[in-house]
CSV table of C-alpha atoms and ligand atoms in Angstrom, one decimal:
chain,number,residue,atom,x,y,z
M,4,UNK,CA,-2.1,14.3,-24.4
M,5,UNK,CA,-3.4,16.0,-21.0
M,6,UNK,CA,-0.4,18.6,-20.0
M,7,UNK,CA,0.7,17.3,-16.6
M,8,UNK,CA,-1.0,18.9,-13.6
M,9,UNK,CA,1.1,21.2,-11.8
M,10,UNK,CA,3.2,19.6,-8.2
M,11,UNK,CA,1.2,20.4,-5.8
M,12,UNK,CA,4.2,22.1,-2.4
M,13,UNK,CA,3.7,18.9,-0.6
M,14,UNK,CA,5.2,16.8,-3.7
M,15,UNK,CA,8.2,18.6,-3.8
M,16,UNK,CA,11.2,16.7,-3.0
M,17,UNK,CA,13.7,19.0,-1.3
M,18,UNK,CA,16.0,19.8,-4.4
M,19,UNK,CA,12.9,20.9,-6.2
M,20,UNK,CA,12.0,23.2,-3.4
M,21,UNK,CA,15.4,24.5,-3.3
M,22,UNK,CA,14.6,25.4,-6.9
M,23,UNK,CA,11.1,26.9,-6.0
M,24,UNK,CA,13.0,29.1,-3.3
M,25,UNK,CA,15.8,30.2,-5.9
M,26,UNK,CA,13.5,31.3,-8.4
M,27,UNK,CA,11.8,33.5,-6.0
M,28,UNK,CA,15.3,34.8,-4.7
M,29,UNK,CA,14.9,32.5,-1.5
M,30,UNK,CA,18.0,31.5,0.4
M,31,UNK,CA,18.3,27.5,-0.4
M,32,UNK,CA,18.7,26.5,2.9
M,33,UNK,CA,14.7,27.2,3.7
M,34,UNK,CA,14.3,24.2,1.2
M,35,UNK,CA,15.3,21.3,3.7
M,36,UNK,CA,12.9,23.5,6.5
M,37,UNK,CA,10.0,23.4,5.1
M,38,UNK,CA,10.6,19.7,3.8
M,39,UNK,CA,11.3,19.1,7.5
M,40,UNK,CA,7.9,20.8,8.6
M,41,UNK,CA,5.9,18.9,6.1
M,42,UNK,CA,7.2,15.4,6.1
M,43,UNK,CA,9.1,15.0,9.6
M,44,UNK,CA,6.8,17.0,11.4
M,45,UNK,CA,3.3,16.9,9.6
M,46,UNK,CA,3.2,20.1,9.2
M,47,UNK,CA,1.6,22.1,6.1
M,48,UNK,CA,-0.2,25.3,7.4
M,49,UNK,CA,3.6,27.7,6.7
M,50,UNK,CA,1.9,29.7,9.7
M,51,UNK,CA,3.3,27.1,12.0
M,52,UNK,CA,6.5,26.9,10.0
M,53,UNK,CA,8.4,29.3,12.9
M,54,UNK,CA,12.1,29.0,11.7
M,55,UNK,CA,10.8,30.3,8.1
M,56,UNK,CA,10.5,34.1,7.5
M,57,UNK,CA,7.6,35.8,7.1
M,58,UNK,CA,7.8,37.0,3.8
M,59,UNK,CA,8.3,33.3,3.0
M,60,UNK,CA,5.5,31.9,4.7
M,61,UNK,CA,3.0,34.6,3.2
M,62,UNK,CA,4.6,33.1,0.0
M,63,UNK,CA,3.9,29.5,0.7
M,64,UNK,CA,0.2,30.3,1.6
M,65,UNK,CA,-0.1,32.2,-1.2
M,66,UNK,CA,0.7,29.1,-4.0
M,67,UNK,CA,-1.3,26.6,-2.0
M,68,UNK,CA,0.9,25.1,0.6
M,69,UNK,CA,-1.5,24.2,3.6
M,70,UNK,CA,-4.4,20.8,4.5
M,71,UNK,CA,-5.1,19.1,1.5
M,72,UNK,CA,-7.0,16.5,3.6
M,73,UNK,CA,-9.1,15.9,6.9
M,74,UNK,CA,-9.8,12.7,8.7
M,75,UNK,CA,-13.9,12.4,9.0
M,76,UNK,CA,-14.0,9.2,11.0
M,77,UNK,CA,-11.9,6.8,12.9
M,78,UNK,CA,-13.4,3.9,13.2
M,79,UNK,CA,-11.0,1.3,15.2
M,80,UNK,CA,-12.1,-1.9,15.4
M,81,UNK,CA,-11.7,-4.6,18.8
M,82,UNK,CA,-8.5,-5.9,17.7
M,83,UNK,CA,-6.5,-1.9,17.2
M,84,UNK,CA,-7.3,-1.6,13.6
M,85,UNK,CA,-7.8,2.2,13.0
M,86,UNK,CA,-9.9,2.7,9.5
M,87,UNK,CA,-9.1,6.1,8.5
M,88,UNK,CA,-11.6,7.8,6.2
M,89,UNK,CA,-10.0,10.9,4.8
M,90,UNK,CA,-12.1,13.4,2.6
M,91,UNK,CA,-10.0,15.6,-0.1
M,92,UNK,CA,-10.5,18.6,-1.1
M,93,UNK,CA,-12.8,18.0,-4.1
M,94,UNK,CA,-14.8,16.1,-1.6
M,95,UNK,CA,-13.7,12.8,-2.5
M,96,UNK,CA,-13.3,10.0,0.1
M,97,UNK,CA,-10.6,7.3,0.6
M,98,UNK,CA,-9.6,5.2,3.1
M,99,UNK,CA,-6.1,4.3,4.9
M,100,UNK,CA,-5.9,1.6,7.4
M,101,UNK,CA,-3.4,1.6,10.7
M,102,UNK,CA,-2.6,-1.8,11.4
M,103,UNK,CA,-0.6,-2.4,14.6
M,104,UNK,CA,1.4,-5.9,14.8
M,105,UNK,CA,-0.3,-7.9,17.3
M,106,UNK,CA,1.7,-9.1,20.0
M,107,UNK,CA,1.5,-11.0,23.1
M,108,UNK,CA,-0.2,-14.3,24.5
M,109,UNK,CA,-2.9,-15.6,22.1
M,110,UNK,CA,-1.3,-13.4,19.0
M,111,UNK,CA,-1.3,-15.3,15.9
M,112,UNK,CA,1.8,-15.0,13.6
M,113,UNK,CA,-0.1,-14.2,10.3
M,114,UNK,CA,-1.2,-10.7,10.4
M,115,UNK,CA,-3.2,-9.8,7.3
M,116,UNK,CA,-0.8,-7.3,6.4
M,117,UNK,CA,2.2,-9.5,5.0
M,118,UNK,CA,4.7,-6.9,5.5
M,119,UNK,CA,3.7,-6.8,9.1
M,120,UNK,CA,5.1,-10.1,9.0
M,121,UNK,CA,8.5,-9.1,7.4
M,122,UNK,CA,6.5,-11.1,4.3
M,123,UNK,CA,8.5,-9.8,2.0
M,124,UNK,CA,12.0,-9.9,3.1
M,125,UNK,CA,13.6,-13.0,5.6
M,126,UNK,CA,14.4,-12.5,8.8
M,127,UNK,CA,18.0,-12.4,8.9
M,128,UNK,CA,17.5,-9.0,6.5
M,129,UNK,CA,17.3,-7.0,10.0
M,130,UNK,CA,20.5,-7.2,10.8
M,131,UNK,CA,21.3,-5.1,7.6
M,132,UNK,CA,19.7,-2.3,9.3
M,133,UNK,CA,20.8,-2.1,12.9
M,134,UNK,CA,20.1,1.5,13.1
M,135,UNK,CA,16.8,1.8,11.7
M,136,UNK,CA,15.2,-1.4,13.8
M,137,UNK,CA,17.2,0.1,17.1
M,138,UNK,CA,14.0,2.9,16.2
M,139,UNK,CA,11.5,0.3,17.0
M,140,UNK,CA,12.7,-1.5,20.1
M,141,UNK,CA,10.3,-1.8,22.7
M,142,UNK,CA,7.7,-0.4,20.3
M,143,UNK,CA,4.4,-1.8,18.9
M,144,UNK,CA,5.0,-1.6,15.0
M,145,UNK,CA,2.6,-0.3,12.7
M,146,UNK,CA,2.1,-1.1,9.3
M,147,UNK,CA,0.0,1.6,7.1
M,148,UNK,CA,-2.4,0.3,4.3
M,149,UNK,CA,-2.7,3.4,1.8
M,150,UNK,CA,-4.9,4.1,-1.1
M,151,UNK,CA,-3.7,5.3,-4.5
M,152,UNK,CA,-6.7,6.1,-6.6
M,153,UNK,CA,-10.7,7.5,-5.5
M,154,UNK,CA,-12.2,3.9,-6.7
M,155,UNK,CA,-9.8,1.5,-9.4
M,156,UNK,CA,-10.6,0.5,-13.4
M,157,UNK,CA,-8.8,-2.9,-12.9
M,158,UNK,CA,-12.4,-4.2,-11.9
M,159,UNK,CA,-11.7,-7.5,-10.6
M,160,UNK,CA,-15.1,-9.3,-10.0
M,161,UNK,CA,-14.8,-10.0,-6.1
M,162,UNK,CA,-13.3,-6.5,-5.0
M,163,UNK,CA,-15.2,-3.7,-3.8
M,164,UNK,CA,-13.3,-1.2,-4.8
M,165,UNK,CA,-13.3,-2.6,-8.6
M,166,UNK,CA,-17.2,-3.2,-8.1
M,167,UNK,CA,-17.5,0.6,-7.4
M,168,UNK,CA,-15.2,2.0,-10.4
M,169,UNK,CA,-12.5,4.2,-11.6
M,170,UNK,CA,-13.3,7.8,-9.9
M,171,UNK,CA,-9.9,9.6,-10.5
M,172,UNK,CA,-6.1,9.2,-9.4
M,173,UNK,CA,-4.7,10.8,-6.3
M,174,UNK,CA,-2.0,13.2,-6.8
M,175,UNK,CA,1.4,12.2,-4.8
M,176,UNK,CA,0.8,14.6,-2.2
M,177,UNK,CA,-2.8,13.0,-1.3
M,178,UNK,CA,-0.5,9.6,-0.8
M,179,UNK,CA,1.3,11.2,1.5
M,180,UNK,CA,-1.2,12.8,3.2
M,181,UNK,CA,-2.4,9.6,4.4
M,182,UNK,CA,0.6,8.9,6.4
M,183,UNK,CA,1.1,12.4,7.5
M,184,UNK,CA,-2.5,11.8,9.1
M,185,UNK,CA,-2.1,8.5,10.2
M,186,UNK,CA,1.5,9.0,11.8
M,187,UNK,CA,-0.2,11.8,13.7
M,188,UNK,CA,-2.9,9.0,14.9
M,189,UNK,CA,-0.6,6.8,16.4
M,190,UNK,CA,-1.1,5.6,20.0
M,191,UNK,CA,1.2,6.2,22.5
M,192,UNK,CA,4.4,3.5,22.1
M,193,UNK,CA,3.4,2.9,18.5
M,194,UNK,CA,5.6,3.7,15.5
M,195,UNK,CA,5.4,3.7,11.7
M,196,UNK,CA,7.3,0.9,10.2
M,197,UNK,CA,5.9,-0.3,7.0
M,198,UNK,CA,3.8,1.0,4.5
M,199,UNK,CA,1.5,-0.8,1.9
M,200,UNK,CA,0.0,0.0,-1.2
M,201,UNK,CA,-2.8,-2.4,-0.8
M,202,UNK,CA,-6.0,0.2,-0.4
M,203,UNK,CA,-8.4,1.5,-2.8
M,204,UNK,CA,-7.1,1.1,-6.6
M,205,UNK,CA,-3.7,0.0,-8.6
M,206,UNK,CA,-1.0,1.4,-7.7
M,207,UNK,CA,0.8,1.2,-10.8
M,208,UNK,CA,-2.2,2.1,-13.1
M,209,UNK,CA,-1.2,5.7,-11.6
M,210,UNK,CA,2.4,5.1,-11.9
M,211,UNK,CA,3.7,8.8,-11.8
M,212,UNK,CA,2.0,9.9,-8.5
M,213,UNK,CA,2.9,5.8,-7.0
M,214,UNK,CA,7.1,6.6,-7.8
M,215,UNK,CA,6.9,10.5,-6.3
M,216,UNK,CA,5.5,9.1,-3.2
M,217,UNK,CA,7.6,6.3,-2.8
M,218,UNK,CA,10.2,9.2,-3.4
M,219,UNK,CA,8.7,11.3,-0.2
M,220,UNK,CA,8.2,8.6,1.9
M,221,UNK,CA,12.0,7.0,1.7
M,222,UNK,CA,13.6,10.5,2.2
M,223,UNK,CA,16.2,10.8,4.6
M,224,UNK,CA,15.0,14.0,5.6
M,225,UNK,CA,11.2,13.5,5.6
M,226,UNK,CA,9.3,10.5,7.0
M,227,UNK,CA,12.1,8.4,5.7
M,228,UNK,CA,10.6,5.1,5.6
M,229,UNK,CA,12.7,2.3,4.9
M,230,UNK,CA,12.6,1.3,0.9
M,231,UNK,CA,12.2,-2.4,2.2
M,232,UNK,CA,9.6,-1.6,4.1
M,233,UNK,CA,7.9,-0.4,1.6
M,234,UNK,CA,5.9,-2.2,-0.6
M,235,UNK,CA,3.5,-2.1,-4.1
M,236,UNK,CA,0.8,-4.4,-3.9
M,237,UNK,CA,-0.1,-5.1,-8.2
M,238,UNK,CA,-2.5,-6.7,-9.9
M,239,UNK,CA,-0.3,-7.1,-12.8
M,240,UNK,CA,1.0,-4.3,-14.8
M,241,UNK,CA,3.6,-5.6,-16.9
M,242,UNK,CA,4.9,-2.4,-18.3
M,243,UNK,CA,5.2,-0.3,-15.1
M,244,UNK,CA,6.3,-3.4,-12.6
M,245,UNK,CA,9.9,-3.3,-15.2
M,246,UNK,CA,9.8,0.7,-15.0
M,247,UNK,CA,9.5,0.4,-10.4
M,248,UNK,CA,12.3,-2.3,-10.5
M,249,UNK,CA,14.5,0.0,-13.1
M,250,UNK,CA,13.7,3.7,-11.0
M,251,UNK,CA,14.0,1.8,-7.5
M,252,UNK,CA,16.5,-0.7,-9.1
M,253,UNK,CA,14.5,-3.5,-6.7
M,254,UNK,CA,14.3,-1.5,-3.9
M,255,UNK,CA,10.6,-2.0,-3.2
M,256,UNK,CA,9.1,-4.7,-2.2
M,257,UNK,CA,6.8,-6.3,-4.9
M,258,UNK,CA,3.3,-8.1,-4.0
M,259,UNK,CA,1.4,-9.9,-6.9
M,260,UNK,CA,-2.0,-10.3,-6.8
M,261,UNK,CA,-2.3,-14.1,-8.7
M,262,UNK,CA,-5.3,-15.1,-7.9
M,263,UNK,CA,-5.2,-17.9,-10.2
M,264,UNK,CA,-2.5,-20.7,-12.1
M,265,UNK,CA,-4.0,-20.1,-15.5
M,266,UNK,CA,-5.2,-17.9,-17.7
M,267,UNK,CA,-8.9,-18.9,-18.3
M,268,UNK,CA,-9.6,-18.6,-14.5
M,269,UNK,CA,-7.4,-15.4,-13.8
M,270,UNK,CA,-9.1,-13.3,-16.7
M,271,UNK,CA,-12.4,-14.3,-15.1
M,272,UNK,CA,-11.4,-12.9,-12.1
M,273,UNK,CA,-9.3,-10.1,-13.2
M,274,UNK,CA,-9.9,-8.3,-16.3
M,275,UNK,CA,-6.3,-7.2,-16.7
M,276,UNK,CA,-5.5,-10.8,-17.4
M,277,UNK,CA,-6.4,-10.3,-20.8
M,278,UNK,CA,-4.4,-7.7,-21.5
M,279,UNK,CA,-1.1,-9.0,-19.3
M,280,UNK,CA,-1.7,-12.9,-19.3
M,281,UNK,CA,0.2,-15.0,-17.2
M,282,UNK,CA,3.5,-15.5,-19.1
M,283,UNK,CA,4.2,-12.2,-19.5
M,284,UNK,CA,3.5,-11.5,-16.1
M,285,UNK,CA,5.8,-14.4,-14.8
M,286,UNK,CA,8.1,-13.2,-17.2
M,287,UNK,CA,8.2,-9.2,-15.7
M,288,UNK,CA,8.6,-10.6,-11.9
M,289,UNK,CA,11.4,-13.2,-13.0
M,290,UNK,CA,13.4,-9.7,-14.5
M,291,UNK,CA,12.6,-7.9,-11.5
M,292,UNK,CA,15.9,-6.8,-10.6
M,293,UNK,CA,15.7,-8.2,-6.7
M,294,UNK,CA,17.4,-7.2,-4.1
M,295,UNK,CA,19.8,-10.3,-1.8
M,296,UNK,CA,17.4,-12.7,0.2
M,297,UNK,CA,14.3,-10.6,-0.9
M,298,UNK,CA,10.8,-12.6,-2.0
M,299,UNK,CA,8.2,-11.2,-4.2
M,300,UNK,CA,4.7,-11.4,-2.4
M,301,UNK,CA,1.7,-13.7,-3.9
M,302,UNK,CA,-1.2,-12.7,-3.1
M,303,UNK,CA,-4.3,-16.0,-3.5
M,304,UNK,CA,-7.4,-14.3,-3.4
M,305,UNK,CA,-9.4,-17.6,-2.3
M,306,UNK,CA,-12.7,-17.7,-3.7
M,307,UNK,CA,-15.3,-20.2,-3.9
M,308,UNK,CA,-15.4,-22.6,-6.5
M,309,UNK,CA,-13.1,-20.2,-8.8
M,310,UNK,CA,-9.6,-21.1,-7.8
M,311,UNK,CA,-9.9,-22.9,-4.4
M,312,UNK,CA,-9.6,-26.5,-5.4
M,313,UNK,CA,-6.5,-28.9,-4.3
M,314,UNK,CA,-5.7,-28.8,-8.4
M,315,UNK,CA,-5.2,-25.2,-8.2
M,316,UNK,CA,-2.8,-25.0,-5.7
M,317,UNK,CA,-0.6,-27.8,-7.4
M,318,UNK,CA,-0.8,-26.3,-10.8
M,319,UNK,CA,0.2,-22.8,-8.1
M,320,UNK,CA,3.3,-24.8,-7.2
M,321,UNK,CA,4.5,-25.9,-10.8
M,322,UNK,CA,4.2,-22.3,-12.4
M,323,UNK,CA,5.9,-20.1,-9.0
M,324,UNK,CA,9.0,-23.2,-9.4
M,325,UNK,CA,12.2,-21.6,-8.8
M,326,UNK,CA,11.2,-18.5,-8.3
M,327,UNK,CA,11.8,-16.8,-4.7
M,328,UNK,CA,8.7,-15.9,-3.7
M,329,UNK,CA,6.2,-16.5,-0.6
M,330,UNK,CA,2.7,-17.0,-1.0
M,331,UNK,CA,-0.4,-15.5,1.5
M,332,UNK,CA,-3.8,-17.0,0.7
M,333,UNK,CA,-6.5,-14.9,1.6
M,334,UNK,CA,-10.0,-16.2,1.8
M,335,UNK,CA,-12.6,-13.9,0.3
M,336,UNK,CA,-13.9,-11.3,2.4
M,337,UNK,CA,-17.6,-11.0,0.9
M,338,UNK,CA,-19.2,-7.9,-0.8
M,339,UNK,CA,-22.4,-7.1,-1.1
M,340,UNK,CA,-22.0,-6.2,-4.5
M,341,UNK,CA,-21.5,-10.1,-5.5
M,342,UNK,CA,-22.2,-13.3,-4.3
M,343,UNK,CA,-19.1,-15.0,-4.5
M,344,UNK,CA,-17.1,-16.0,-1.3
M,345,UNK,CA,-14.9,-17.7,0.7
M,346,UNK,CA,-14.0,-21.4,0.4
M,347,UNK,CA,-14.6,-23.3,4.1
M,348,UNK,CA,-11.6,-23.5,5.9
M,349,UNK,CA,-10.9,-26.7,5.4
M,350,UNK,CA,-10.6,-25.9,1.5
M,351,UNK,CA,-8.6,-23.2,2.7
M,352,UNK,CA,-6.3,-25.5,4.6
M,353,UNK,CA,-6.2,-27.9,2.3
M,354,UNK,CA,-4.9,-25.4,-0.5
M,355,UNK,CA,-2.2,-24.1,1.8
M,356,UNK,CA,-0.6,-27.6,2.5
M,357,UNK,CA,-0.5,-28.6,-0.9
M,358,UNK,CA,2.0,-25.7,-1.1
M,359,UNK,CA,3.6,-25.9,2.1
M,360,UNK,CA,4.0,-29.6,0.7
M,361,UNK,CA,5.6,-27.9,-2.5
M,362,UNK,CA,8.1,-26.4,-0.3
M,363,UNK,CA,6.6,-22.8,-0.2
M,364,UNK,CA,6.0,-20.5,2.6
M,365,UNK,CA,2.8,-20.3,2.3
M,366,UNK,CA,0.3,-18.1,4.8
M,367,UNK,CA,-3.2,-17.6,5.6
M,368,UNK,CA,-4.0,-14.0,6.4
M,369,UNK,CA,-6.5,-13.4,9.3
M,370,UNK,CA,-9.2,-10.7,9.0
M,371,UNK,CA,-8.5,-8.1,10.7
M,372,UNK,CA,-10.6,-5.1,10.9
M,373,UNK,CA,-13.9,-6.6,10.2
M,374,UNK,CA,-16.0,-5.2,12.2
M,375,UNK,CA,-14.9,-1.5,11.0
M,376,UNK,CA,-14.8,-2.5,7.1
M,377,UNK,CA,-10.7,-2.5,6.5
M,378,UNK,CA,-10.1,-6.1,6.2
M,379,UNK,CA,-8.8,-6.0,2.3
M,380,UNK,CA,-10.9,-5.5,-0.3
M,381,UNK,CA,-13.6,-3.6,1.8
M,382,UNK,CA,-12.4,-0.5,1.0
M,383,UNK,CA,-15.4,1.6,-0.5
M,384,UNK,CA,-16.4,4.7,-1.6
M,385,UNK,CA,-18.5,6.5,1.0
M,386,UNK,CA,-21.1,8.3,-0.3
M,387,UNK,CA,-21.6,5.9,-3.2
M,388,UNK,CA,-24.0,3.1,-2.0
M,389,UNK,CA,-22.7,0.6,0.7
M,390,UNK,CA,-21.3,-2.4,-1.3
M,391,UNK,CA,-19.7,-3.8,1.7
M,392,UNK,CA,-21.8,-5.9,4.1
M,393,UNK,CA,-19.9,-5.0,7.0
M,394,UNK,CA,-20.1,-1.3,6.0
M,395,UNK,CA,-23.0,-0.8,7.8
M,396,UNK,CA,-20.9,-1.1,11.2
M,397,UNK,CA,-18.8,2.1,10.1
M,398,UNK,CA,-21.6,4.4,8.5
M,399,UNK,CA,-23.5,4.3,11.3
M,400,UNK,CA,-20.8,5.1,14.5
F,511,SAH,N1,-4.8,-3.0,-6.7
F,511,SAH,C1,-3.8,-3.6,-6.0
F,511,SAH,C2,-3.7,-3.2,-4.5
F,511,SAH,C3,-5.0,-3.1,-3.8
F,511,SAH,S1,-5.9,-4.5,-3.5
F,511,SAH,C4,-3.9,-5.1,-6.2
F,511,SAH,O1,-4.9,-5.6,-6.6
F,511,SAH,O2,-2.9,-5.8,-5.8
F,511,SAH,C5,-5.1,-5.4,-2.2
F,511,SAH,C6,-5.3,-6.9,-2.2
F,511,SAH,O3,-6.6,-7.2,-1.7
F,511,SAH,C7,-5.2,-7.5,-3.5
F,511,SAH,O4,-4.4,-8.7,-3.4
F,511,SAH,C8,-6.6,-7.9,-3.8
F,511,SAH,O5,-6.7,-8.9,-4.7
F,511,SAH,C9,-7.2,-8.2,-2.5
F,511,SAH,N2,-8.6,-8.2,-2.4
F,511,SAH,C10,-9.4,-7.3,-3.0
F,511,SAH,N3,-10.7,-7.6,-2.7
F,511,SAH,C11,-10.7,-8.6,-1.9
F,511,SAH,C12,-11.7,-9.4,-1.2
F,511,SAH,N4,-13.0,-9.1,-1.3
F,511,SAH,N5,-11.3,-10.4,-0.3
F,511,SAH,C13,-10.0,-10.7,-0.2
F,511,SAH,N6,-9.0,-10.0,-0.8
F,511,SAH,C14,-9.4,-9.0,-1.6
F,512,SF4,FE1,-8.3,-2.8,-8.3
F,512,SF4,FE2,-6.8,-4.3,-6.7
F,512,SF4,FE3,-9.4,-4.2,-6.4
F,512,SF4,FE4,-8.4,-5.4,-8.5
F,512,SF4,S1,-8.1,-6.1,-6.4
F,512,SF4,S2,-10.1,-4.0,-8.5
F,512,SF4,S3,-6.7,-4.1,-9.0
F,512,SF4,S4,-8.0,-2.6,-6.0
């Protein structure tokens, strides 16, 4: 087996920096100030880190502690959607999408984003949390799309990042290096609120890297998202969606991407079908150890004359019985890299009442993004050749 690569600063949680710091005779008390720097205050260069000696901060430099990423375009579409392409240090290039809730006259209610939406959780969850919504009032609420791998192996035939490959996994620090970029993009009046593993690659095929940064991101003492605000969009891991519900005992928010009611159309749309078929995948979200009011997330990938038929949705409806889950539909964004597409609306509408009909909540996600290439799905490798039809729009500004 491959030893583990070494935690890069960023990934340290702030016990294991006070263990860093006491091996090198540091005082423990610098542990929760640098912790601070990096994850409340976006900070990594420990020449800014002015409460830390400098003895310590020559330290810091010293075993790598400083940018591990750079933003290399914006690219912010008509409706406030801020693409975010982000180059790593081995040159690599992801991409992390800012997606602020739209409000106001004319807004729609179905953000593409479901946690926007509060998909995941009902309402009356907020008033759980008086003290971390009184953070938002009177503030334009942003929800964070972030990538997980450079590309994904799961190569499901109408996804662009599948199209384009497995490249490598990002390290837990490079997860949270989005955020720490994006936070800093935020427009005036706008603030963080949920965050989405629903970029480029599987979340849970890099499980390790997916649990540390949930880890950083919920700390009290860091960015200190809210674990219900938080949530792992799958494809299907069986294995590794029982190991997130034992380490988070159900704390984060599950989203399943479906797809399909039975197994001969789900393998040909996702691979990983054939290795986790439907039962067993029913089987891991029914032991998912949920939390009190809390849905799991189905995502319906809507593509033409695969799964879209009236049928579908019925046999939909009989397999998700009884379970407490709410279901987005999301009509295909196209990709140059195949020719299948989105249903007509009326399929689409069609589909969706049959399940409202069922008794499920059951959205339709709006595109957002187009025009800059976020909308899900379009989330490509720069530098490779552009897959993504609506690409052109971003490689050129
Ligand atoms: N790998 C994870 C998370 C990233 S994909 C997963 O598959 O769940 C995020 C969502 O976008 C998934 O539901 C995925 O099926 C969907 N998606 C991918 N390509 C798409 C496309 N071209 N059109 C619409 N949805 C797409
Ligand atoms: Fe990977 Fe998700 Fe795309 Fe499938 S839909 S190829 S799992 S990123």
């Amino acid at each position: 087996m491959k030893p583990a690569a070494p935690l890069h600063p960023i990934a340290r949680l702030p016990e294991e920096w006070r263990d860093a710091l006491a091996q090198r005779g540091e005082r423990a008390f610098a542990a929760k100030q640098i912790f601070n720097w990096i994850h409340r205050h976006g900070v990594v260069d420990p020449a800014a880190m002015t409460n830390v000696s400098a003895r310590l901060r020559a330290a810091l430099a010293e075993e790598g502690l400083g940018s591990i990423a750079e933003i290399v375009h914006v690219h912010r579409s008509a409706d406030g959607t801020r693409k975010l392409v982000v180059r790593l240090k081995d040159g690599a290039t992801i991409e992390t999408v800012l997606l602020p809730a739209v409000s106001g006259p004319g807004a729609r209610p179905e953000p593409e984003i479901d946690a926007d939406a509060d998909a995941a959780y009902d309402d009356e969850d907020e008033e759980d949390e008086p003290t971390t919504e009184e953070a938002f009032r009177g503030k334009t609420r942003v929800t964070q799309c972030i990538s997980t791998q450079v590309g994904c192996a799961m190569g499901c035939v109408f996804c662009a990042s599948g199209v384009a490959g497995w490249k490598r996994h990002l390290g837990p620090e490079e997860i949270v290096a989005q955020i720490l970029l994006g936070r800093a993009l935020l427009d005036e009046g706008e603030a963080l609120r949920n965050v989405v593993f629903m970029g480029m690659g599987e979340p849970l095929h890099n499980y390790d890297s997916t649990a540390r940064a949930l880890r950083l991101l919920t700390h009290p003492d860091g960015i200190a998202l809210s674990t219900r605000r938080v949530t792992v969009s799958t494809s299907g891991l069986v294995p590794e969606i029982a190991r997130l519900g034992r380490d988070f005992n159900g704390q984060i928010a599950l989203a399943i991407s479906l797809h399909a009611a039975d197994d001969e159309s789900r393998s040909a749309l996702m691979p990983i079908n054939k290795k986790y078929p439907l039962a067993e995948l029913l089987a891991a979200l029914k032991a998912y150890p949920m939390q009190r009011r809390r849905r799991i997330t189905i995502e319906y990938t809507l593509v033409s004359g695969k799964n879209d038929d009236v049928a579908e949705a019925q046999k939909l409806a009989r397999l998700l019985r009884g379970m407490p889950v709410k279901i987005n539909l999301i009509p295909m964004n196209p990709i140059e890299a195949s020719t299948l597409g989105p249903p007509d609306m009326a399929r689409v509408f069609a589909f969706q009442k049959a399940l409202v009909g069922s008794g499920y909540s059951c959205f339709i996600r709006r595109r957002r993004g187009d025009d800059v290439s976020a909308a899900c799905g379009q989330l490509v490798l720069l530098g490779a050749k552009p897959k993504v039809k609506a690409f052109r729009n971003s490689a050129s500004s």
